[in-house]
Amino acid sequence: MSDQNTYAGLTQLGQKADLPASPEQAVLERVPNPQADVDYCVRFTAPEFTSLCPMTGQPDFAHLMIDYVPDRWLVESKSLKLFLGSFRNHGAFHEDCTVMIARRLVELLEPRWLRIGGYWYPRGGIPIDVFYQTGAQPEGVWIPDQGVPPYRGRG
Amino acid sequence: MSDQNTYAGLTQLGQKADLPASPEQAVLERVPNPQADVDYCVRFTAPEFTSLCPMTGQPDFAHLMIDYVPDRWLVESKSLKLFLGSFRNHGAFHEDCTVMIARRLVELLEPRWLRIGGYWYPRGGIPIDVFYQTGAQPEGVWIPDQGVPPYRGRG
Amino acid sequence: MSDQNTYAGLTQLGQKADLPASPEQAVLERVPNPQADVDYCVRFTAPEFTSLCPMTGQPDFAHLMIDYVPDRWLVESKSLKLFLGSFRNHGAFHEDCTVMIARRLVELLEPRWLRIGGYWYPRGGIPIDVFYQTGAQPEGVWIPDQGVPPYRGRG
Amino acid sequence: MSDQNTYAGLTQLGQKADLPASPEQAVLERVPNPQADVDYCVRFTAPEFTSLCPMTGQPDFAHLMIDYVPDRWLVESKSLKLFLGSFRNHGAFHEDCTVMIARRLVELLEPRWLRIGGYWYPRGGIPIDVFYQTGAQPEGVWIPDQGVPPYRGRG
Amino acid sequence: MSDQNTYAGLTQLGQKADLPASPEQAVLERVPNPQADVDYCVRFTAPEFTSLCPMTGQPDFAHLMIDYVPDRWLVESKSLKLFLGSFRNHGAFHEDCTVMIARRLVELLEPRWLRIGGYWYPRGGIPIDVFYQTGAQPEGVWIPDQGVPPYRGRG
Amino acid sequence: MSDQNTYAGLTQLGQKADLPASPEQAVLERVPNPQADVDYCVRFTAPEFTSLCPMTGQPDFAHLMIDYVPDRWLVESKSLKLFLGSFRNHGAFHEDCTVMIARRLVELLEPRWLRIGGYWYPRGGIPIDVFYQTGAQPEGVWIPDQGVPPYRGRG
Amino acid sequence: MSDQNTYAGLTQLGQKADLPASPEQAVLERVPNPQADVDYCVRFTAPEFTSLCPMTGQPDFAHLMIDYVPDRWLVESKSLKLFLGSFRNHGAFHEDCTVMIARRLVELLEPRWLRIGGYWYPRGGIPIDVFYQTGAQPEGVWIPDQGVPPYRGRG
Amino acid sequence: MSDQNTYAGLTQLGQKADLPASPEQAVLERVPNPQADVDYCVRFTAPEFTSLCPMTGQPDFAHLMIDYVPDRWLVESKSLKLFLGSFRNHGAFHEDCTVMIARRLVELLEPRWLRIGGYWYPRGGIPIDVFYQTGAQPEGVWIPDQGVPPYRGRG
Amino acid sequence: MSDQNTYAGLTQLGQKADLPASPEQAVLERVPNPQADVDYCVRFTAPEFTSLCPMTGQPDFAHLMIDYVPDRWLVESKSLKLFLGSFRNHGAFHEDCTVMIARRLVELLEPRWLRIGGYWYPRGGIPIDVFYQTGAQPEGVWIPDQGVPPYRGRG
Amino acid sequence: MSDQNTYAGLTQLGQKADLPASPEQAVLERVPNPQADVDYCVRFTAPEFTSLCPMTGQPDFAHLMIDYVPDRWLVESKSLKLFLGSFRNHGAFHEDCTVMIARRLVELLEPRWLRIGGYWYPRGGIPIDVFYQTGAQPEGVWIPDQGVPPYRGRG
Ligand SMILES: [Ca+2]
Ligand SMILES: [Ca+2]
Ligand SMILES: [Ca+2]
Ligand SMILES: [Ca+2]
Ligand SMILES: [Ca+2]
Ligand SMILES: [Ca+2]
Ligand SMILES: [Ca+2]
Ligand SMILES: [Ca+2]
Ligand SMILES: [Ca+2]
Ligand SMILES: [Ca+2]
Ligand SMILES: [Ca+2]
Ligand SMILES: [Ca+2]
Ligand SMILES: [Ca+2]
Ligand SMILES: [Ca+2]
Ligand SMILES: [Ca+2]
Ligand SMILES: [Ca+2]
């Protein structure tokens, strides 16, 4: 069912790709869903997300988890990695940035459903988490909890 | 989508702000929700909450978690931190205090939905937890469990 | 909103109170719910419960968790502690004892809803847990899982 | 509410009882439910179950968890322990054995509802779990997750 | 209800079986369901799955969990182990491979319901999970969460 | 090597024994060490210890762990259980009580070495642990860490 | 061995004691060591420590653990609690404050040995821990690891 | 260095072997150590050990871990499994049984060093662990902690 | 004992400081050790370290932990944070980079002892950890394990 | 200090490299140690190791951890990965295979010290771990525990 020609038009897979300078310059790519006749969920866990605080210029860090139910397209995983890496020198607030990533993926993939969890590292002792999904979970599709343990402080 | 002018009227962000003397004197501030056209959830985890027992004057401690689905406003996180810090010399019972924090936020933010979990440190060997939400969870919005492990005593 | 006069009639709070000799002699006390106009849940975790086996007279131990949605009354926490302590020299079977504690609280508090989890220490290698609630969880009130990990034996 | 006469007819409780030679010879006993006018759930956790593989005669091991909502009867716990111990020299497949235990209990207790989780130790690197219940969970009764962590291999 | 003759036609059980050279050559076998008159769930946990990346030829690894509600047939566990082992030198993408395994089982067993969770080891720092089920969970059957903890990176 | 006559003089094993009224009335018993020609360590874990506070009369709870290297005698485990149970209505400070238990065992067993860890449940938010051993660990004997996790408060 | 007269001179135990306004005003009290003829270790775990940052006036939080081997004196635990509480409105740097607490205890108790672990909540994403002891651990005394898990960030 | 002829004399490997009726009848087998010119440690973890109580005839269970530094011989792992399985219908006390297993292995293998940890399931609420080694750990050989978490009771 | 003038010469504390463009441009600052007459250990945990791979230009991530025993100087924590942040756009191999950070600190602080643990996120499925210290741990100073759990892959 | 020319002679880094057909054909490569003037430890964690059983031809799996103190050479990490991958179709016993990997690395790197932990997945319910090091740990070098949790079976 998988077909390598599927990947013929991709520009980044198997290449040495530079980190894009900004989210705008990052090129998210997609490939046909080889199992498009059934509903299933794909989860990406990205524990290495970093952006800049728009107020102070200092780095922010987050653990991101993305779940989606593909329709005709899958996101090509290397382009996703480069897209996430492109926030490295970009300023964005936590709430805005998390939802924005989801929206870029929705625009590209037109998935049946998508959600993102942004688990941000604490600043001032109080971490912020942001949870967004495109709507109610589709019926009959299996989408487990993300199961990230809560922040505990110390001790 | 984020806009730094958004923050022009704020009185505390980026300032060296003294801890307010009481919850009444604390000024909770809000900023426009940059993603107000979608439903999403914002979670604050505050493992450093402390107030005083109204009967004995001794310190009480709690791990607080707040989830809300913003409508037009987000809470400005530094003002939230100062508001929570303002309970430091304030006496309040566990049940009352936890619900009161939620109500101050509801009054300010008029959120689509909000909840608070107050996980209080044990006194006399028996910790109290307080769970409040403004009503049933909104349909189609993703709000994960808070996932705080139960108190276990020793061993 | 909290009012210390509320506590004027209490007989045990702030006193050096002896452990009651039996559950029958224990006086559970109640105070007005300061947030009675909203629905919320209060959880007590009591990892220090002990009673006697009615067949052998040997001590039994349990980790108890009680969740309730108050209506007009809150249980006064010191009287709850003394009530639980009053089982120390009392014989009762696990199933009966756990449900009985719930019923005493229901009688006193007339809560909107209440449940109890009794997680008993193993005897003969096989622990018993007892789970009771007064009925289906009320709609729109937030009541998290109790989240006690299962017994694992050794290793 | 508990009554020691309740236990008058029991043959094993408080006796030195030999391990029955087979499940067929084991005598499961029951006692009246002292809280039969309410719905509650009783959980047994048996981390010490062992039987024999019917193909090879080698020992199999399982961690069993049983939840039930009693109607008129409770299972007497010592007879349950002896019943489970009676599989020690008995050959049965994982799926068959787990469901069979549930059925013996259902026959004896005629409970409002019952389930069993059989978490079998790995053979050939791939453990099998078996989950059976008599039907949908009864409405309004509290039955927590069994919460056994998944098998992880090593590392 | 269990019957050893049931296993008379099996070609692999109790034999020294070579690892099949490919999924196509692997022979999945089935046996009659000894408890076919009730609905229950069988879970296989396979922490030792490995295949090859179709682009680079490098090994990929996954922790797989399969849940199904049998109808007339159970999968014979040794043939399942050999089938999973047959991916050892086979190239397949994560999404495609996970769903494909489910489909082979569905074709053989015609179960009442089946799902698979594929928890793939990270490549480039970002693991992919794939979750597929044949449809909504059947009513009244007990199917616990798979409970695999999320990937956390380091620290 | 084990010999049931060894146990001929014991007064409590296999008997229905009442809980002794005080530590003074409890009879700790010993049996010959069947492996006395080698050095090894025996560990008892007693998560169900309870005594009374000598100042307030309120119950105290502890998780106790005892390690010893026997010489000629082993403690008979049922008598140890009854001895620990005899503190149920006895008042003693944490430091004193923990060390006292060790000393009673040393007096009886004259072991090559012994230690006790008393992990007391928190009072006033600050638990006390007490660690005592009779001297440096004997050379060449294996005595693992007790490994009790530290108290964490909440969250 | 314990003697209630021991506590006759104490000013705070069993009293309703106000929180001292500063560490200087706090009165640490001591009682005779009832087991002074043996070496043992006493551990206090204080997960509720809070002070103020001397630069910003904002609250700091720490989880403190204190281990000591008493000589002639034990610290009276309620006075320790009040002493730790007295830092509530006091400014001190992490390193200085942690070591200072140890020194106050050393001055009072003249213990055979003492150590303190200060596990501070993160500021700017990077927590600081401070570890101090009066010298090498005494030979032959049992002092377990403190076992506080490291800070992990998120995810 | 490994040589399949090494295994030519073994009687059980690759055979369908019946469980021996007693430890005395079990045949522990050995194979030449293929890396005998270096010192290293081999660890077996046996979470499925069961024997009978010599006093009551009821089953006992243990989690066993064995570490040894081989000299000329390795234990053949299938014969070890059958040897451990042979205790299934054998009565032995915890202390005696654990040390006896070690001694059988020492007699057969004449290892440079060996130890056993027996982590027994609780009876009467108080589990017993037994730790034995043949002497001090050999210098310069790496032997990690066994790391079994302590028994915790419930909660 | 602490003295705010101590901080008079610092250039970054309390300032809005830009992230330095490279480790070379970062200015590590020091302050006098307020407790220089005793030996103690300071630990920094930095879960947010990121640099670039010198071969591919892709981001690398690490969880860093630094322990040191100060002599006359403490590192000023904000300058440490900026120094660590300065690797954001800098290429360095794991082994080289980890040791280099330690050496910059040693050069500045001339500590009695220092170590660094670099726990790098996996690339190609195999994470690298780097452990460096300036020499044997000083006698009599308390330096706990760093206690980072090992990488486990999935499942 | 790092120098890309260092890598000029490498044959595999940055190339699309096929998996070697056997350990004998795998080419382990080395690069100069950029920090050779100090002693430090490098740890590789390889949770994805697989080989074949020499008796049955079935796959075996292990979680491997390698620690070494380099002298003049570091192992090039991609060649290490390919070397480990080359065991995929190779038969070797657990003890032999684990020690053999260590010896290949020792031969190549001539390190100051090296150890390997092989944590093998269970077969027949009893996993084997193999621990080897080249000799006593070098003085003054920091080498943390590997910290792999013990195998627990189920429950
Ligand atoms: Ca397809
Ligand atoms: Ca917007
Ligand atoms: Ca009110
Ligand atoms: Ca176990
Ligand atoms: Ca009744
Ligand atoms: Ca693993
Ligand atoms: Ca981390
Ligand atoms: Ca003997
Ligand atoms: Ca906490
Ligand atoms: Ca004394
Ligand atoms: Ca993380
Ligand atoms: Ca407990
Ligand atoms: Ca000073
Ligand atoms: Ca795994
Ligand atoms: Ca160099
Ligand atoms: Ca178990």
PDB file of C-alpha atoms in Angstrom, chain I:
ATOM      1  CA  MET I   1      25.085  37.824  56.225  1.00  0.00           C
ATOM      2  CA  SER I   2      23.882  38.627  52.736  1.00  0.00           C
ATOM      3  CA  ASP I   3      24.691  42.031  51.465  1.00  0.00           C
ATOM      4  CA  GLN I   4      23.020  43.725  48.532  1.00  0.00           C
ATOM      5  CA  ASN I   5      26.079  45.836  47.808  1.00  0.00           C
ATOM      6  CA  THR I   6      27.647  42.601  46.851  1.00  0.00           C
ATOM      7  CA  TYR I   7      25.695  42.887  43.667  1.00  0.00           C
ATOM      8  CA  ALA I   8      26.592  46.522  42.914  1.00  0.00           C
ATOM      9  CA  GLY I   9      29.026  45.730  40.094  1.00  0.00           C
ATOM     10  CA  LEU I  10      26.843  43.332  38.203  1.00  0.00           C
ATOM     11  CA  THR I  11      25.843  44.361  34.710  1.00  0.00           C
ATOM     12  CA  GLN I  12      22.919  42.037  34.001  1.00  0.00           C
ATOM     13  CA  LEU I  13      20.938  41.381  37.179  1.00  0.00           C
ATOM     14  CA  GLY I  14      17.610  43.216  37.158  1.00  0.00           C
ATOM     15  CA  GLN I  15      18.242  44.443  33.619  1.00  0.00           C
ATOM     16  CA  LYS I  16      16.478  43.433  30.457  1.00  0.00           C
ATOM     17  CA  ALA I  17      19.416  41.629  28.899  1.00  0.00           C
ATOM     18  CA  ASP I  18      19.634  40.487  25.282  1.00  0.00           C
ATOM     19  CA  LEU I  19      20.666  36.942  24.628  1.00  0.00           C
ATOM     20  CA  PRO I  20      24.414  36.995  23.816  1.00  0.00           C
ATOM     21  CA  ALA I  21      25.159  36.052  20.209  1.00  0.00           C
ATOM     22  CA  SER I  22      27.734  33.387  21.141  1.00  0.00           C
ATOM     23  CA  PRO I  23      29.377  31.794  24.169  1.00  0.00           C
ATOM     24  CA  GLU I  24      32.397  33.977  23.527  1.00  0.00           C
ATOM     25  CA  GLN I  25      30.297  37.136  23.831  1.00  0.00           C
ATOM     26  CA  ALA I  26      28.476  35.966  26.939  1.00  0.00           C
ATOM     27  CA  VAL I  27      29.720  37.543  30.164  1.00  0.00           C
ATOM     28  CA  LEU I  28      29.635  35.128  33.085  1.00  0.00           C
ATOM     29  CA  GLU I  29      29.586  37.091  36.334  1.00  0.00           C
ATOM     30  CA  ARG I  30      30.423  36.164  39.912  1.00  0.00           C
ATOM     31  CA  VAL I  31      29.555  37.411  43.380  1.00  0.00           C
ATOM     32  CA  PRO I  32      31.331  36.817  46.691  1.00  0.00           C
ATOM     33  CA  ASN I  33      30.348  33.609  48.479  1.00  0.00           C
ATOM     34  CA  PRO I  34      28.465  34.712  51.615  1.00  0.00           C
ATOM     35  CA  GLN I  35      29.170  31.390  53.331  1.00  0.00           C
ATOM     36  CA  ALA I  36      32.755  30.944  52.189  1.00  0.00           C
ATOM     37  CA  ASP I  37      33.940  29.649  55.526  1.00  0.00           C
ATOM     38  CA  VAL I  38      32.097  26.367  55.075  1.00  0.00           C
ATOM     39  CA  ASP I  39      32.023  23.773  52.313  1.00  0.00           C
ATOM     40  CA  TYR I  40      28.694  23.292  50.578  1.00  0.00           C
ATOM     41  CA  CYS I  41      27.410  22.377  47.154  1.00  0.00           C
ATOM     42  CA  VAL I  42      25.284  24.437  44.746  1.00  0.00           C
ATOM     43  CA  ARG I  43      23.326  22.691  41.994  1.00  0.00           C
ATOM     44  CA  PHE I  44      21.855  24.276  38.864  1.00  0.00           C
ATOM     45  CA  THR I  45      19.394  22.298  36.759  1.00  0.00           C
ATOM     46  CA  ALA I  46      18.962  23.627  33.244  1.00  0.00           C
ATOM     47  CA  PRO I  47      16.400  21.605  31.293  1.00  0.00           C
ATOM     48  CA  GLU I  48      16.278  24.104  28.433  1.00  0.00           C
ATOM     49  CA  PHE I  49      19.705  23.925  26.841  1.00  0.00           C
ATOM     50  CA  THR I  50      19.950  24.043  23.066  1.00  0.00           C
ATOM     51  CA  SER I  51      22.793  24.362  20.581  1.00  0.00           C
ATOM     52  CA  LEU I  52      23.315  23.518  16.910  1.00  0.00           C
ATOM     53  CA  CYS I  53      24.859  20.408  15.404  1.00  0.00           C
ATOM     54  CA  PRO I  54      28.138  21.472  13.777  1.00  0.00           C
ATOM     55  CA  MET I  55      27.674  18.959  10.940  1.00  0.00           C
ATOM     56  CA  THR I  56      24.046  19.583   9.940  1.00  0.00           C
ATOM     57  CA  GLY I  57      23.079  22.906  11.479  1.00  0.00           C
ATOM     58  CA  GLN I  58      20.036  21.282  13.074  1.00  0.00           C
ATOM     59  CA  PRO I  59      19.185  22.073  16.721  1.00  0.00           C
ATOM     60  CA  ASP I  60      20.412  19.828  19.515  1.00  0.00           C
ATOM     61  CA  PHE I  61      18.849  19.787  22.984  1.00  0.00           C
ATOM     62  CA  ALA I  62      20.148  18.783  26.393  1.00  0.00           C
ATOM     63  CA  HIS I  63      19.137  18.696  30.012  1.00  0.00           C
ATOM     64  CA  LEU I  64      22.182  20.007  31.924  1.00  0.00           C
ATOM     65  CA  MET I  65      22.977  19.718  35.617  1.00  0.00           C
ATOM     66  CA  ILE I  66      25.899  21.548  37.241  1.00  0.00           C
ATOM     67  CA  ASP I  67      27.137  20.927  40.803  1.00  0.00           C
ATOM     68  CA  TYR I  68      29.922  22.920  42.394  1.00  0.00           C
ATOM     69  CA  VAL I  69      31.529  23.568  45.750  1.00  0.00           C
ATOM     70  CA  PRO I  70      32.250  27.297  45.798  1.00  0.00           C
ATOM     71  CA  ASP I  71      35.407  28.791  47.185  1.00  0.00           C
ATOM     72  CA  ARG I  72      35.453  32.584  47.154  1.00  0.00           C
ATOM     73  CA  TRP I  73      32.866  33.064  44.408  1.00  0.00           C
ATOM     74  CA  LEU I  74      29.348  32.126  43.454  1.00  0.00           C
ATOM     75  CA  VAL I  75      28.189  32.337  39.862  1.00  0.00           C
ATOM     76  CA  GLU I  76      25.539  35.006  39.441  1.00  0.00           C
ATOM     77  CA  SER I  77      22.546  33.005  38.252  1.00  0.00           C
ATOM     78  CA  LYS I  78      21.180  35.361  35.631  1.00  0.00           C
ATOM     79  CA  SER I  79      24.546  35.578  33.885  1.00  0.00           C
ATOM     80  CA  LEU I  80      24.688  31.762  33.940  1.00  0.00           C
ATOM     81  CA  LYS I  81      21.294  31.637  32.300  1.00  0.00           C
ATOM     82  CA  LEU I  82      22.394  34.053  29.576  1.00  0.00           C
ATOM     83  CA  PHE I  83      25.642  32.148  29.069  1.00  0.00           C
ATOM     84  CA  LEU I  84      23.737  28.911  28.579  1.00  0.00           C
ATOM     85  CA  GLY I  85      21.312  30.712  26.264  1.00  0.00           C
ATOM     86  CA  SER I  86      24.228  31.949  24.154  1.00  0.00           C
ATOM     87  CA  PHE I  87      24.753  28.445  22.715  1.00  0.00           C
ATOM     88  CA  ARG I  88      21.443  28.814  20.894  1.00  0.00           C
ATOM     89  CA  ASN I  89      23.032  29.555  17.531  1.00  0.00           C
ATOM     90  CA  HIS I  90      26.404  27.943  18.185  1.00  0.00           C
ATOM     91  CA  GLY I  91      27.642  24.653  16.733  1.00  0.00           C
ATOM     92  CA  ALA I  92      29.365  22.166  19.042  1.00  0.00           C
ATOM     93  CA  PHE I  93      29.608  18.403  19.506  1.00  0.00           C
ATOM     94  CA  HIS I  94      28.022  16.919  22.598  1.00  0.00           C
ATOM     95  CA  GLU I  95      31.185  15.781  24.333  1.00  0.00           C
ATOM     96  CA  ASP I  96      33.085  18.974  23.560  1.00  0.00           C
ATOM     97  CA  CYS I  97      30.282  21.364  24.412  1.00  0.00           C
ATOM     98  CA  THR I  98      29.469  19.819  27.801  1.00  0.00           C
ATOM     99  CA  VAL I  99      33.053  19.851  28.993  1.00  0.00           C
ATOM    100  CA  MET I 100      33.577  23.379  27.620  1.00  0.00           C
ATOM    101  CA  ILE I 101      30.769  24.800  29.759  1.00  0.00           C
ATOM    102  CA  ALA I 102      32.360  23.293  32.836  1.00  0.00           C
ATOM    103  CA  ARG I 103      35.701  24.809  31.972  1.00  0.00           C
ATOM    104  CA  ARG I 104      34.310  28.336  31.543  1.00  0.00           C
ATOM    105  CA  LEU I 105      32.795  28.075  35.001  1.00  0.00           C
ATOM    106  CA  VAL I 106      35.987  26.712  36.514  1.00  0.00           C
ATOM    107  CA  GLU I 107      37.994  29.546  35.022  1.00  0.00           C
ATOM    108  CA  LEU I 108      35.631  32.145  36.469  1.00  0.00           C
ATOM    109  CA  LEU I 109      34.892  30.677  39.873  1.00  0.00           C
ATOM    110  CA  GLU I 110      37.999  28.720  40.784  1.00  0.00           C
ATOM    111  CA  PRO I 111      35.702  26.452  42.784  1.00  0.00           C
ATOM    112  CA  ARG I 112      36.867  23.804  45.215  1.00  0.00           C
ATOM    113  CA  TRP I 113      35.219  21.275  42.918  1.00  0.00           C
ATOM    114  CA  LEU I 114      32.766  21.223  39.995  1.00  0.00           C
ATOM    115  CA  ARG I 115      30.982  18.718  37.808  1.00  0.00           C
ATOM    116  CA  ILE I 116      28.540  18.782  34.903  1.00  0.00           C
ATOM    117  CA  GLY I 117      26.100  16.202  33.594  1.00  0.00           C
ATOM    118  CA  GLY I 118      24.896  16.667  30.031  1.00  0.00           C
ATOM    119  CA  TYR I 119      21.859  14.541  29.203  1.00  0.00           C
ATOM    120  CA  TRP I 120      21.326  14.976  25.458  1.00  0.00           C
ATOM    121  CA  TYR I 121      18.093  14.273  23.619  1.00  0.00           C
ATOM    122  CA  PRO I 122      18.260  11.235  21.322  1.00  0.00           C
ATOM    123  CA  ARG I 123      19.342  11.471  17.696  1.00  0.00           C
ATOM    124  CA  GLY I 124      19.019   8.304  15.652  1.00  0.00           C
ATOM    125  CA  GLY I 125      17.472   6.608  18.694  1.00  0.00           C
ATOM    126  CA  ILE I 126      20.621   6.657  20.848  1.00  0.00           C
ATOM    127  CA  PRO I 127      21.058   9.521  23.309  1.00  0.00           C
ATOM    128  CA  ILE I 128      24.504  10.521  24.562  1.00  0.00           C
ATOM    129  CA  ASP I 129      25.198  11.592  28.131  1.00  0.00           C
ATOM    130  CA  VAL I 130      28.434  13.312  29.128  1.00  0.00           C
ATOM    131  CA  PHE I 131      29.710  13.379  32.737  1.00  0.00           C
ATOM    132  CA  TYR I 132      32.673  15.530  33.767  1.00  0.00           C
ATOM    133  CA  GLN I 133      34.109  16.592  37.119  1.00  0.00           C
ATOM    134  CA  THR I 134      37.281  18.440  38.033  1.00  0.00           C
ATOM    135  CA  GLY I 135      38.514  15.599  40.213  1.00  0.00           C
ATOM    136  CA  ALA I 136      37.480  13.327  43.050  1.00  0.00           C
ATOM    137  CA  GLN I 137      34.675  14.644  45.214  1.00  0.00           C
ATOM    138  CA  PRO I 138      36.038  16.618  48.150  1.00  0.00           C
ATOM    139  CA  GLU I 139      35.959  14.719  51.443  1.00  0.00           C
ATOM    140  CA  GLY I 140      33.190  15.570  53.867  1.00  0.00           C
ATOM    141  CA  VAL I 141      31.107  17.624  51.468  1.00  0.00           C
ATOM    142  CA  TRP I 142      27.631  16.453  50.625  1.00  0.00           C
ATOM    143  CA  ILE I 143      26.977  16.045  46.908  1.00  0.00           C
ATOM    144  CA  PRO I 144      23.885  13.961  46.115  1.00  0.00           C
ATOM    145  CA  ASP I 145      23.416  11.913  42.972  1.00  0.00           C
ATOM    146  CA  GLN I 146      21.942  13.833  40.060  1.00  0.00           C
ATOM    147  CA  GLY I 147      19.308  11.130  39.745  1.00  0.00           C
ATOM    148  CA  VAL I 148      18.268  11.682  36.137  1.00  0.00           C
ATOM    149  CA  PRO I 149      16.311   8.618  35.013  1.00  0.00           C
ATOM    150  CA  PRO I 150      17.727   6.714  32.073  1.00  0.00           C
ATOM    151  CA  TYR I 151      16.276   7.084  28.608  1.00  0.00           C
ATOM    152  CA  ARG I 152      13.751   4.327  27.964  1.00  0.00           C
ATOM    153  CA  GLY I 153      12.668   4.607  24.369  1.00  0.00           C
ATOM    154  CA  ARG I 154       8.925   3.907  24.106  1.00  0.00           C
ATOM    155  CA  GLY I 155       6.304   1.788  25.763  1.00  0.00           C
TER     156      GLY I 155
END
